[in-house]
C-alpha positions in Angstrom: 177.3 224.9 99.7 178.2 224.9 95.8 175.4 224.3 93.6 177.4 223.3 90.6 180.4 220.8 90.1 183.8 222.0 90.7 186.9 220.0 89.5 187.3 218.8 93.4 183.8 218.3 94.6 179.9 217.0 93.6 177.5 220.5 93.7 174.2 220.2 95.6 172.4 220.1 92.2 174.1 217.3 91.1 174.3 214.9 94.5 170.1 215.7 94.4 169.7 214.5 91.3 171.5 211.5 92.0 170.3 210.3 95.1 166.5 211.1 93.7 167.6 210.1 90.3 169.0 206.7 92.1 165.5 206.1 94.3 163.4 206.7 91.2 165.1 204.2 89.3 165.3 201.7 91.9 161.7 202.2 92.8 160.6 201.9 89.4 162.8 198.9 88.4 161.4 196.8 91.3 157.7 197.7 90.5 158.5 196.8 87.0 159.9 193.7 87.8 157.3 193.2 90.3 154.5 193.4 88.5 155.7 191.8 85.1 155.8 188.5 87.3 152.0 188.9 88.5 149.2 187.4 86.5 146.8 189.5 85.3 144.2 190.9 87.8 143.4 193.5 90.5 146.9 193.2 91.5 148.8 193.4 88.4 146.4 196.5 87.4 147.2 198.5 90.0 151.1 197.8 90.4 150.9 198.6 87.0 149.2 201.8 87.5 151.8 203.2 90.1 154.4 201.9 88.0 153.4 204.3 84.9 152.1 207.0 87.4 155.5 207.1 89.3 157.4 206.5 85.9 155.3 209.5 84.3 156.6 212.1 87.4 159.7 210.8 87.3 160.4 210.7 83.7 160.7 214.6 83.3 163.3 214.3 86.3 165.0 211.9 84.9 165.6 213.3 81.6 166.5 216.9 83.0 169.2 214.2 85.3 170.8 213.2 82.3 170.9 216.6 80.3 172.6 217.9 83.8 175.0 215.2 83.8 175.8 215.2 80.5 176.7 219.4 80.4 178.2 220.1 84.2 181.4 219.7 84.7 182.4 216.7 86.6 185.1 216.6 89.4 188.6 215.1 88.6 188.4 211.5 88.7 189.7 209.2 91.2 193.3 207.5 90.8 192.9 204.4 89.2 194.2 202.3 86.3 193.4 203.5 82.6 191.4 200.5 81.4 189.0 201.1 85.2 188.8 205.0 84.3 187.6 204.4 80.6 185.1 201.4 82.1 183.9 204.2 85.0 183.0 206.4 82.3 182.0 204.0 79.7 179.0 202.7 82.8 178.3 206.1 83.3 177.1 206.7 79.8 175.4 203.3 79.2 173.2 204.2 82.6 172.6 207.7 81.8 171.7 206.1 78.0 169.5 203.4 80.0 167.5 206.1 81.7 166.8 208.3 78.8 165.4 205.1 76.9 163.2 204.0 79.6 162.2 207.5 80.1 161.2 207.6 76.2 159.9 204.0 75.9 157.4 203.5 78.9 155.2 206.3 77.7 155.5 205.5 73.9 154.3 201.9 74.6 151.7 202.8 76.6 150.5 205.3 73.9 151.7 203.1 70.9 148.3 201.0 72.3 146.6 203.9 72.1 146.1 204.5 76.1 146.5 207.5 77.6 149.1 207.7 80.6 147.3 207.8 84.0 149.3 209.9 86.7 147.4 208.3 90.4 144.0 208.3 88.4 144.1 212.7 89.2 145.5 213.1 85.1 145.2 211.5 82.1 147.7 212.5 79.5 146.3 211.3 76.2 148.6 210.3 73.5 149.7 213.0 71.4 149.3 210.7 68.4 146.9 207.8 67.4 147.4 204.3 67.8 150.5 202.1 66.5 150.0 199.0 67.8 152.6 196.9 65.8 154.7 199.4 67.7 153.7 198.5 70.9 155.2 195.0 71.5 158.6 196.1 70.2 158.2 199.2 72.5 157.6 197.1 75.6 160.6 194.6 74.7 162.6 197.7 74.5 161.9 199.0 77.9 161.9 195.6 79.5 165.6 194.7 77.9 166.7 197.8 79.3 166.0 197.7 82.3 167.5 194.6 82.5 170.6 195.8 80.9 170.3 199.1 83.7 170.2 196.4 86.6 173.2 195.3 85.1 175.2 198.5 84.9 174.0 199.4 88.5 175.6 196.1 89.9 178.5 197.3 88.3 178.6 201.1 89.7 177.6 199.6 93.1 180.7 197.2 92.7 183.2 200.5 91.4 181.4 201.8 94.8 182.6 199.1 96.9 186.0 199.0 95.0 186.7 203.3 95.5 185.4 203.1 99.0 187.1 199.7 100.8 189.8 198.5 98.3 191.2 202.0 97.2 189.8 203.9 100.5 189.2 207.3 98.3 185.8 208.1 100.8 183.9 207.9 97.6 181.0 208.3 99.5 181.5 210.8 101.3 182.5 212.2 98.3 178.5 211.8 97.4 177.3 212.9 100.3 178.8 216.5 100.3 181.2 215.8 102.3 184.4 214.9 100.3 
């Protein structure tokens, strides 16, 4: 098994760090949106919590995902029109962007308030610099507009997904998977 890309196939490094990349993301996307909805509370506070905790493990992974994507070499890409290719790659680079602004936001609005990040209530990381709070709301707003814009861009991957895989029957997947 290949760890890095070749021009035919995915390397084990980067299907990992897509399929982990692609759980964190999800899993921090819906607790975001879950617990931006709740009133504030118990609830809220603790949804909250595993939000930044998970969000604070993940956001080293994360970053080091989009460094790795951004210098391996990709495989060729699939057969398709121009205009598709140059959208693929153009969604590509607006997620990996996506990422790498939430991964910078969350903890700078969370310090920005002058809070330290809470990682499962085992470490506190205090902020390495003292309170901006006129930075904070524009902080938030940042990370909550992009990851609304990142839901975007993954219905659109998921849909060149379903395109590669059923319309053009490439076994994109597959491809993912190690197996292609």
């Amino acid at each position: 098994m290949a760890t890095n890309d070749t021009s035919t196939r995915y390397g084990s490094v980067s299907r990992f760090n897509h399929w982990l990349g692609a759980l964190l993301v999800l899993a921090l996307l819906g607790i975001g949106l879950y617990f931006g909805e709740l009133p504030r509370g118990d609830a809220r506070k603790f949804w909250r919590g595993l939000h930044v905790a998970i969000g604070t493990v993940g956001a080293l992974f994360l970053l080091w995902r989009v460094v790795w994507r951004l210098r391996a070499t990709s495989p060729r890409a699939l057969p398709q029109a121009p205009a598709l290719h140059l959208f693929s790659k153009v969604v590509h680079v607006l997620m990996l962007a996506a990422i790498a602004v939430m991964a910078v936001t969350g903890p700078l609005s969370i310090w920005s308030a002058g809070r330290p990040l809470t990682v499962f209530s085992l470490v506190s990381i205090p902020s390495p610099f003292g309170a901006f709070r006129s930075w904070h709301v524009p902080l938030e707003q940042i990370h909550g507009f992009t990851a609304y814009a990142l839901i975007v861009l993954i219905v659109l991957h998921l849909l060149g997904v379903v395109k590669h895989q059923f319309i053009d029957r490439d076994n994109i997947l597959a491809r993912m998977a190690g197996r292609g």
